[in-house]
Amino acid sequence: MNNYLKLLPAIHDLQTHPSFGQFLIDHHVEKDYMTSVLRDVVTEIREEIIHGDWVNKISSKEEMTAFIFQKGEVELENRTKYYLTKTINATGTVLHTNLGRARLSDEAIQHVVDISKGYSNLEYDISEGKRGSRHSIVESLLMELTGAESAMVVNNNAAAVFLVLRALAKNQEVIVSRGQLVEIGGSFRISAIMEESGARLVEIGTTNKTHLKDYENAITEETGMILKVHTSNFKTIGFTKTIEVSELVPLKEKKGNLIIYEDLGSGVLYDFAAHGIGEEPIIKGILEQGVDLVSFSGDKLLGGPQAGIIVGKKKLIDQLKTHQLARVLRVDKMTYAALEATLLTYLKGKHSEIPTIRDIIVPIEEILERCKLFSKQFVEKTNEFTIEIKEEGSPIGGGTMPGVEVPTYVICITHSKLSAEEVATELRQHSTPIIVRIKKNEVLLDFRTIENQEMKEMVKAFMLIG
Ligand SMILES: *Cc1c(COP(=O)(O)O)cnc(C)c1O
């Protein structure tokens, strides 16, 4: 044991070794950090030797030093690599919540870069030369696109729901249909948010049916709001009845100051339904029915950054803007930049430049072309796999358009020895992780969400599996 301990170099000897200088250059780290990494490596080796766990056959100080640098490099790479990593989404789910939902357009990314790199007029009124408001950044764009009197942006749609309830319905009753008391993404429950906000939930109707008279009968002196929640991540089918906001609006006559609010969840500016995809109502249409407030996410079907957007009556939005919580829930310049660019793209009518929309409405022939292109590269390079192009459906994801599957083409892959799970695990562990779907022990690659320039990397990953 002592013999091995004697082979351990002093930290100073490591610092003056030529490899040390090379490390600092290659890995772009400072001397102190590199030293602390090497010190940890030496400590670990010393412990192993003392505990008799040392199994390496090293017989000289030079070998030991080389070994330490080798381990040091691995350690350094592990400690300094990003947690966030680009992944290839081969699931075909355009709004994959676990994979970051909407990807941003080139315009949005460029605007974020420009604005976050330097100073900007985030809260500065350039024409007046004095303090401005960040609420002004996208308000007029949102008004133009939705027809709303006013608009504001908060951190996400969950924050929007919370702010609306807290600022406008605290200590009052809020009527919600039982079928709309949804849970989104495991942890966000309308009923829990309501409790946190201090508003009192009044559940009406049954899971599958709520009638207008249920709403009417529930209105009391204490009622402050009727909340309609878009059941975005599930569908009730069969014997069902829900009330449209257009039917709820006349109830405002029964009680002064009654607020009708629809949490739209996804909220679309592009009419997917008119293109035969799903039944999502467009925001403008909901507002035209006379609803007071509507909120929706920035990174679901809108295809922008994470944000919660609230549009509706100016009187109410003004109250929200001046509430203390608005400051707590406010968004950063990067979000505003991405959102502004995304909304401008809509205004210009260039919907197809927004990746979320482009990927959802991409012609199926184009997906088939991508499949063919990939299988050509694939077949030339590997032989353990069997591949076949099949027709399938892509879910939209992100808790939107429940039950909707857009026709797509996938490549189904099987391996001569490995199970689909085993192949999927290997693909996940690739340097650029590839996330796939599995169906009937086959790996499915849905080319709706795969870009042509990602194919090379994918072929490489499959080759490594063998
Ligand atoms: C997704 C969703 C939310 C939460 O929105 P986030 O932007 O994820 O915070 C709230 N309500 C409904 C109906 C939703 O679909």
Coordinates of C-alpha atoms and ligand atoms in Angstrom, one line a residue:
M1 CA 0.0 0.0 0.0
N2 CA 2.7 2.4 1.0
N3 CA 4.4 1.8 -2.3
Y4 CA 1.4 3.1 -4.2
L5 CA 1.1 6.1 -1.9
K6 CA 4.7 7.0 -2.7
L7 CA 3.8 7.1 -6.4
L8 CA 1.3 10.0 -5.8
P9 CA 2.7 13.2 -7.1
A10 CA 2.5 16.5 -5.1
I11 CA -0.1 18.9 -6.2
H12 CA 2.6 21.4 -7.1
D13 CA 4.2 18.8 -9.4
L14 CA 0.9 18.4 -11.2
Q15 CA 0.7 22.2 -11.6
T16 CA 4.1 22.4 -13.2
H17 CA 3.6 19.4 -15.5
P18 CA 3.2 20.3 -19.2
S19 CA -0.2 18.6 -19.4
F20 CA -1.5 21.1 -16.8
G21 CA -0.9 24.1 -19.1
Q22 CA -2.4 22.2 -22.0
F23 CA -5.5 21.5 -20.0
L24 CA -6.1 25.1 -19.2
I25 CA -6.1 25.9 -22.9
D26 CA -8.1 22.9 -24.1
H27 CA -10.8 23.1 -21.5
H28 CA -10.9 26.9 -21.1
V29 CA -10.6 26.8 -17.2
E30 CA -8.7 28.8 -14.7
K31 CA -5.7 27.3 -12.8
D32 CA -7.4 27.2 -9.4
Y33 CA -10.3 25.3 -10.7
M34 CA -8.2 22.7 -12.5
T35 CA -6.1 22.4 -9.4
S36 CA -9.1 21.6 -7.2
V37 CA -10.3 19.0 -9.7
L38 CA -6.9 17.3 -9.7
R39 CA -6.7 17.5 -5.9
D40 CA -10.1 15.7 -5.7
V41 CA -8.8 13.0 -8.1
V42 CA -5.7 12.5 -6.0
T43 CA -7.7 12.3 -2.8
E44 CA -9.9 9.7 -4.3
I45 CA -7.0 7.6 -5.5
R46 CA -5.3 7.9 -2.1
E47 CA -8.5 6.7 -0.4
E48 CA -8.7 3.8 -2.7
I49 CA -5.1 2.8 -2.0
I50 CA -5.7 3.1 1.8
H51 CA -8.8 1.1 1.7
G52 CA -7.1 -1.6 -0.3
D53 CA -9.5 -1.0 -3.3
W54 CA -6.7 0.0 -5.6
V55 CA -6.5 -2.4 -8.5
N56 CA -4.5 -0.5 -11.2
K57 CA -1.1 -1.8 -12.1
I58 CA 0.9 1.3 -12.0
S59 CA 4.6 1.1 -11.2
S60 CA 6.0 4.6 -11.8
K61 CA 5.4 8.1 -10.8
E62 CA 5.0 9.1 -14.5
E63 CA 2.4 6.5 -15.0
M64 CA 0.5 7.6 -12.0
T65 CA 0.7 11.3 -13.1
A66 CA -0.6 10.4 -16.6
F67 CA -3.4 8.4 -14.9
I68 CA -4.3 11.4 -12.7
F69 CA -4.5 13.7 -15.7
Q70 CA -6.6 11.1 -17.6
K71 CA -9.1 10.9 -14.7
G72 CA -8.9 14.6 -14.2
E73 CA -10.0 15.2 -17.8
V74 CA -13.1 13.0 -17.4
E75 CA -13.9 14.6 -14.1
L76 CA -13.5 18.1 -15.6
E77 CA -15.8 17.3 -18.5
N78 CA -18.4 15.9 -16.2
R79 CA -18.3 18.9 -13.9
T80 CA -18.4 21.6 -16.5
K81 CA -20.8 20.3 -19.0
Y82 CA -24.3 21.9 -19.4
Y83 CA -27.2 20.2 -17.8
L84 CA -29.4 21.5 -20.6
T85 CA -28.7 19.7 -23.8
K86 CA -30.1 19.8 -27.3
T87 CA -32.2 16.7 -27.9
I88 CA -33.6 15.3 -31.1
N89 CA -37.4 14.9 -30.8
A90 CA -38.2 11.8 -32.8
T91 CA -41.6 11.4 -31.1
G92 CA -43.5 13.6 -33.6
T93 CA -45.2 15.3 -30.7
V94 CA -44.7 19.0 -31.7
L95 CA -45.4 20.4 -28.2
H96 CA -43.6 17.9 -26.1
T97 CA -43.8 19.3 -22.6
N98 CA -40.8 17.3 -21.3
L99 CA -38.7 18.5 -24.3
G100 CA -39.4 22.2 -23.9
R101 CA -42.7 22.6 -25.7
A102 CA -42.6 25.2 -28.6
R103 CA -39.3 25.8 -30.3
L104 CA -38.7 29.4 -31.3
S105 CA -38.5 30.8 -34.8
D106 CA -35.3 32.1 -36.2
E107 CA -36.6 35.6 -35.9
A108 CA -37.5 35.2 -32.3
I109 CA -34.1 33.8 -31.4
Q110 CA -32.3 36.6 -33.2
H111 CA -34.4 39.2 -31.4
V112 CA -33.6 37.6 -28.1
V113 CA -29.9 37.6 -28.9
D114 CA -30.0 41.3 -29.9
I115 CA -32.0 42.4 -27.0
S116 CA -30.2 40.4 -24.2
K117 CA -26.7 41.2 -25.4
G118 CA -27.0 44.9 -24.8
Y119 CA -29.2 47.6 -23.3
S120 CA -32.7 48.1 -24.5
N121 CA -35.8 50.2 -24.0
L122 CA -37.4 47.5 -21.8
E123 CA -38.8 50.1 -19.5
Y124 CA -37.8 53.3 -21.2
D125 CA -40.0 55.6 -23.3
I126 CA -37.7 56.7 -26.0
S127 CA -39.9 59.5 -27.5
E128 CA -40.4 61.0 -24.0
G129 CA -37.0 60.3 -22.7
K130 CA -38.4 58.9 -19.4
R131 CA -39.4 55.8 -17.7
G132 CA -41.7 53.6 -19.7
S133 CA -43.7 50.4 -18.9
R134 CA -42.7 46.9 -20.0
H135 CA -46.5 46.3 -20.4
S136 CA -46.4 48.4 -23.5
I137 CA -44.0 46.1 -25.4
V138 CA -46.5 43.6 -26.8
E139 CA -49.8 45.1 -25.7
S140 CA -50.8 46.7 -29.0
L141 CA -49.7 43.6 -31.0
L142 CA -51.9 41.4 -28.8
M143 CA -54.8 43.9 -29.2
E144 CA -54.5 43.9 -32.9
L145 CA -54.2 40.1 -33.2
T146 CA -57.1 39.3 -30.8
G147 CA -59.3 42.3 -31.0
A148 CA -59.0 42.8 -27.2
E149 CA -59.2 46.2 -25.5
S150 CA -56.1 45.5 -23.5
A151 CA -53.5 42.8 -22.8
M152 CA -50.7 41.9 -20.4
V153 CA -48.0 39.2 -20.0
V154 CA -47.0 37.2 -17.0
N155 CA -44.6 34.3 -16.4
N156 CA -46.9 31.5 -17.6
N157 CA -50.5 30.6 -17.9
A158 CA -50.6 29.1 -14.4
A159 CA -49.5 32.5 -13.1
A160 CA -52.1 34.2 -15.2
V161 CA -54.9 32.1 -13.7
F162 CA -53.5 32.8 -10.2
L163 CA -53.2 36.5 -10.8
V164 CA -56.7 36.8 -12.2
L165 CA -58.3 34.9 -9.3
R166 CA -56.2 36.7 -6.6
A167 CA -56.6 40.2 -8.0
L168 CA -60.2 40.0 -9.1
A169 CA -61.9 37.3 -7.0
K170 CA -60.2 37.0 -3.7
N171 CA -62.7 36.2 -0.9
Q172 CA -65.5 35.9 -3.5
E173 CA -67.1 32.9 -5.0
V174 CA -66.0 31.6 -8.3
I175 CA -68.3 29.3 -10.2
V176 CA -66.7 26.4 -12.1
S177 CA -68.2 23.5 -13.8
R178 CA -67.2 20.2 -12.2
G179 CA -66.1 18.8 -15.6
Q180 CA -63.6 21.6 -15.9
L181 CA -61.7 21.2 -12.6
V182 CA -58.8 19.9 -14.5
E183 CA -55.3 18.9 -13.5
I184 CA -52.6 19.8 -16.0
G185 CA -49.2 18.2 -16.1
G186 CA -49.5 16.4 -12.8
S187 CA -49.1 19.3 -10.4
F188 CA -51.2 22.2 -11.6
R189 CA -54.8 21.8 -10.4
I190 CA -57.4 24.5 -10.9
S191 CA -58.9 23.7 -7.5
A192 CA -55.6 24.0 -5.8
I193 CA -54.7 27.3 -7.5
M194 CA -58.1 28.6 -6.6
E195 CA -57.5 27.7 -2.9
E196 CA -54.1 29.4 -3.0
S197 CA -55.6 32.5 -4.5
G198 CA -58.2 33.0 -1.7
A199 CA -61.1 32.7 -4.1
R200 CA -63.9 30.3 -3.0
L201 CA -64.7 27.6 -5.4
V202 CA -68.3 26.8 -6.2
E203 CA -68.5 23.6 -8.1
I204 CA -71.6 23.1 -10.3
G205 CA -73.0 20.4 -12.6
T206 CA -71.7 16.9 -12.9
T207 CA -68.5 15.5 -14.5
N208 CA -70.1 15.1 -17.9
K209 CA -73.0 17.7 -17.9
T210 CA -73.4 21.3 -16.8
H211 CA -76.4 23.3 -17.8
L212 CA -76.9 27.0 -18.0
K213 CA -79.4 26.8 -15.1
D214 CA -76.7 25.3 -13.0
Y215 CA -74.7 28.5 -13.4
E216 CA -77.8 30.7 -12.9
N217 CA -78.8 28.9 -9.7
A218 CA -75.3 29.2 -8.3
I219 CA -75.1 33.0 -8.6
T220 CA -75.3 34.6 -5.1
E221 CA -74.4 37.9 -3.5
E222 CA -70.9 36.5 -3.0
T223 CA -70.3 35.5 -6.6
G224 CA -67.4 37.4 -8.2
M225 CA -66.6 35.4 -11.2
I226 CA -67.5 32.6 -13.5
L227 CA -64.5 30.7 -14.7
K228 CA -64.6 28.5 -17.7
V229 CA -61.6 26.2 -18.1
H230 CA -60.8 24.9 -21.5
T231 CA -60.4 21.1 -21.0
S232 CA -57.3 21.1 -22.9
N233 CA -55.7 17.8 -22.0
F234 CA -58.7 15.4 -22.1
K235 CA -61.9 15.0 -23.9
T236 CA -65.3 14.0 -22.5
I237 CA -67.2 12.2 -25.2
G238 CA -70.7 10.8 -25.4
F239 CA -73.4 12.1 -23.1
T240 CA -71.9 15.6 -22.4
K241 CA -73.0 19.2 -22.2
T242 CA -70.8 22.3 -21.6
I243 CA -71.9 25.9 -21.8
E244 CA -70.2 28.3 -24.2
V245 CA -69.1 31.6 -22.9
S246 CA -71.6 33.3 -25.2
E247 CA -74.3 31.8 -23.1
L248 CA -72.6 32.8 -19.9
V249 CA -72.2 36.5 -20.8
P250 CA -76.0 37.3 -20.5
L251 CA -75.7 36.2 -16.8
K252 CA -73.8 39.4 -16.2
E253 CA -77.2 41.1 -16.1
K254 CA -78.2 39.0 -13.1
K255 CA -75.4 40.5 -11.0
G256 CA -73.4 43.7 -11.5
N257 CA -69.6 43.3 -11.6
L258 CA -69.8 39.6 -12.5
I259 CA -66.6 38.7 -14.4
I260 CA -66.7 36.0 -17.1
Y261 CA -63.2 34.6 -17.5
E262 CA -62.0 31.8 -19.8
D263 CA -58.7 30.0 -19.1
L264 CA -58.1 28.9 -22.6
G265 CA -55.0 26.9 -21.9
S266 CA -53.5 26.8 -25.3
G267 CA -55.1 29.7 -27.1
V268 CA -54.6 29.9 -30.9
L269 CA -54.1 32.7 -33.3
Y270 CA -53.9 30.4 -36.2
D271 CA -57.1 28.7 -37.2
F272 CA -56.1 25.1 -37.1
A273 CA -59.7 24.0 -37.0
A274 CA -60.3 25.7 -40.3
H275 CA -57.5 23.5 -41.7
G276 CA -59.2 20.4 -40.4
I277 CA -57.0 20.0 -37.3
G278 CA -58.7 19.8 -34.0
E279 CA -61.4 22.1 -32.7
E280 CA -59.4 24.8 -30.9
P281 CA -61.4 28.1 -30.8
I282 CA -59.4 31.1 -31.9
I283 CA -58.9 33.7 -29.2
K284 CA -60.5 36.4 -31.3
G285 CA -63.7 34.3 -31.5
I286 CA -63.9 33.8 -27.8
L287 CA -63.5 37.5 -27.1
E288 CA -66.2 38.4 -29.7
Q289 CA -68.6 36.4 -27.6
G290 CA -68.3 39.1 -24.9
V291 CA -66.1 37.3 -22.3
D292 CA -64.3 39.7 -20.0
L293 CA -60.9 38.0 -19.8
V294 CA -59.1 35.2 -21.6
S295 CA -55.7 33.7 -20.7
F296 CA -53.5 31.3 -22.5
S297 CA -49.9 30.0 -22.7
G298 CA -47.2 31.6 -24.9
D299 CA -45.4 28.3 -25.5
K300 CA -48.3 26.0 -26.5
L301 CA -50.1 26.3 -29.8
L302 CA -49.0 30.0 -30.1
G303 CA -45.5 28.7 -30.6
G304 CA -43.6 31.4 -28.7
P305 CA -41.7 31.5 -25.4
Q306 CA -43.0 30.4 -22.0
A307 CA -45.5 33.1 -20.9
G308 CA -49.0 33.6 -19.7
I309 CA -51.0 36.1 -21.8
I310 CA -54.1 37.8 -20.5
V311 CA -56.4 39.7 -22.9
G312 CA -59.7 41.3 -22.4
K313 CA -61.5 44.3 -20.8
K314 CA -59.2 47.3 -20.2
K315 CA -60.8 48.1 -16.8
L316 CA -59.9 44.6 -15.5
I317 CA -56.4 44.4 -17.1
D318 CA -55.6 47.8 -15.6
Q319 CA -56.4 46.3 -12.2
L320 CA -54.2 43.3 -12.9
K321 CA -51.3 45.5 -14.1
T322 CA -51.2 47.5 -10.9
H323 CA -51.6 44.6 -8.5
Q324 CA -48.5 43.8 -6.4
L325 CA -48.4 40.3 -7.8
A326 CA -47.9 41.6 -11.4
R327 CA -44.4 42.5 -10.3
V328 CA -43.8 39.1 -8.8
L329 CA -45.0 37.3 -12.0
R330 CA -43.5 39.7 -14.5
V331 CA -41.3 38.4 -17.4
D332 CA -37.8 39.1 -18.5
K333 CA -36.6 41.0 -21.6
M334 CA -35.7 37.7 -23.3
T335 CA -39.3 36.5 -23.1
Y336 CA -40.6 39.9 -24.3
A337 CA -38.2 39.8 -27.2
A338 CA -39.2 36.3 -28.3
L339 CA -42.9 37.0 -27.8
E340 CA -42.7 40.3 -29.8
A341 CA -41.0 38.6 -32.7
T342 CA -43.5 35.7 -32.6
L343 CA -46.5 38.0 -32.6
L344 CA -45.1 40.1 -35.4
T345 CA -44.7 37.0 -37.5
Y346 CA -48.4 36.4 -37.0
L347 CA -49.2 40.0 -37.9
K348 CA -47.3 39.7 -41.1
G349 CA -49.3 36.6 -41.9
K350 CA -46.1 34.4 -42.0
H351 CA -47.6 31.7 -39.8
S352 CA -45.5 29.0 -41.4
E353 CA -42.3 30.6 -40.1
I354 CA -43.4 29.6 -36.6
P355 CA -42.0 26.1 -36.0
T356 CA -45.0 24.9 -34.0
I357 CA -47.4 25.8 -36.8
R358 CA -45.1 24.7 -39.5
D359 CA -44.6 21.3 -37.9
I360 CA -48.3 20.8 -37.3
I361 CA -49.5 21.7 -40.8
V362 CA -46.5 20.3 -42.7
P363 CA -47.8 18.3 -45.8
I364 CA -47.7 14.6 -45.2
E365 CA -45.8 14.1 -48.5
E366 CA -42.9 16.1 -47.0
I367 CA -42.8 13.8 -44.0
L368 CA -42.7 10.8 -46.3
E369 CA -39.8 12.4 -48.2
R370 CA -37.9 12.8 -44.9
C371 CA -38.5 9.1 -44.1
K372 CA -37.2 8.1 -47.5
L373 CA -34.2 10.3 -47.2
F374 CA -33.4 8.8 -43.8
S375 CA -33.9 5.2 -44.7
K376 CA -31.6 5.7 -47.7
Q377 CA -28.8 6.9 -45.4
F378 CA -29.7 4.3 -42.9
V379 CA -29.8 1.2 -45.1
E380 CA -26.4 2.0 -46.6
K381 CA -24.7 2.0 -43.2
T382 CA -26.2 -0.6 -40.9
N383 CA -27.3 -4.2 -41.0
E384 CA -28.5 -5.3 -37.6
F385 CA -31.7 -3.3 -38.0
T386 CA -34.8 -3.9 -40.1
I387 CA -36.7 -0.8 -41.1
E388 CA -40.1 0.0 -42.6
I389 CA -42.0 3.1 -43.4
K390 CA -45.6 3.1 -42.0
E391 CA -48.5 5.4 -41.7
E392 CA -49.2 6.7 -38.2
G393 CA -50.6 9.6 -36.3
S394 CA -48.8 12.4 -34.3
P395 CA -50.3 13.7 -31.2
I396 CA -50.0 17.4 -30.8
G397 CA -49.0 17.3 -27.1
G398 CA -48.4 20.0 -24.5
G399 CA -51.8 19.2 -23.1
T400 CA -53.5 20.5 -26.2
M401 CA -55.9 19.1 -28.7
P402 CA -56.8 16.0 -26.8
G403 CA -57.6 13.0 -29.0
V404 CA -56.3 14.7 -32.1
E405 CA -53.8 12.8 -34.2
V406 CA -52.4 14.4 -37.3
P407 CA -51.6 11.8 -40.0
T408 CA -47.9 11.2 -40.4
Y409 CA -45.3 8.7 -41.6
V410 CA -42.9 7.0 -39.3
I411 CA -40.0 4.7 -39.7
C412 CA -40.4 1.5 -37.6
I413 CA -37.2 -0.1 -36.5
T414 CA -36.4 -3.4 -35.0
H415 CA -33.0 -4.8 -34.0
S416 CA -32.0 -8.4 -34.6
K417 CA -31.0 -8.9 -30.9
L418 CA -32.0 -5.8 -28.9
S419 CA -35.5 -5.0 -27.7
A420 CA -37.1 -1.7 -28.6
E421 CA -36.6 -0.5 -25.0
E422 CA -32.9 -1.3 -25.2
V423 CA -32.5 0.5 -28.5
A424 CA -34.4 3.5 -27.1
T425 CA -32.2 3.6 -24.1
E426 CA -29.0 3.6 -26.2
L427 CA -30.5 6.4 -28.4
R428 CA -31.2 8.4 -25.2
Q429 CA -27.7 8.1 -24.1
H430 CA -26.2 9.3 -27.4
S431 CA -24.2 12.5 -27.2
T432 CA -27.2 14.3 -28.7
P433 CA -30.0 12.4 -26.9
I434 CA -32.6 11.1 -29.3
I435 CA -36.1 10.6 -27.8
V436 CA -38.3 8.1 -29.6
R437 CA -41.7 6.5 -29.4
I438 CA -42.1 2.7 -28.9
K439 CA -45.1 0.8 -30.2
K440 CA -45.5 -3.0 -30.2
N441 CA -41.8 -3.6 -29.5
E442 CA -40.8 -1.4 -32.4
V443 CA -38.9 1.9 -32.3
L444 CA -40.9 4.6 -34.1
L445 CA -39.2 7.7 -35.6
D446 CA -41.8 10.3 -36.5
F447 CA -40.3 12.7 -39.0
R448 CA -42.8 15.4 -38.3
T449 CA -40.4 16.8 -35.6
I450 CA -37.1 15.8 -37.1
E451 CA -35.1 18.3 -39.3
N452 CA -33.1 17.1 -42.2
Q453 CA -29.8 18.3 -40.7
E454 CA -30.5 16.0 -37.6
M455 CA -30.6 12.9 -39.7
K456 CA -26.8 12.4 -40.0
E457 CA -26.5 12.5 -36.2
M458 CA -29.3 10.0 -35.9
V459 CA -27.7 7.6 -38.4
K460 CA -24.5 7.9 -36.4
A461 CA -26.3 7.0 -33.2
F462 CA -27.8 3.9 -34.8
M463 CA -24.4 2.8 -36.1
L464 CA -22.9 3.0 -32.6
I465 CA -25.6 0.6 -31.5
G466 CA -24.4 -1.8 -34.2
Ligands
LIG1 C1 -51.5 24.4 -19.9 C2 -52.6 25.0 -19.2 C3 -52.4 25.8 -18.1 C4 -51.0 26.1 -17.6 O1 -50.3 26.9 -18.5 P1 -48.7 27.0 -18.4 O2 -48.4 28.0 -19.4 O3 -48.2 25.7 -18.6 O4 -48.5 27.5 -17.0 C5 -53.5 26.4 -17.4 N1 -54.7 26.1 -17.8 C6 -55.0 25.3 -18.9 C7 -56.4 25.0 -19.3 C8 -53.9 24.7 -19.6 O5 -54.2 23.9 -20.7

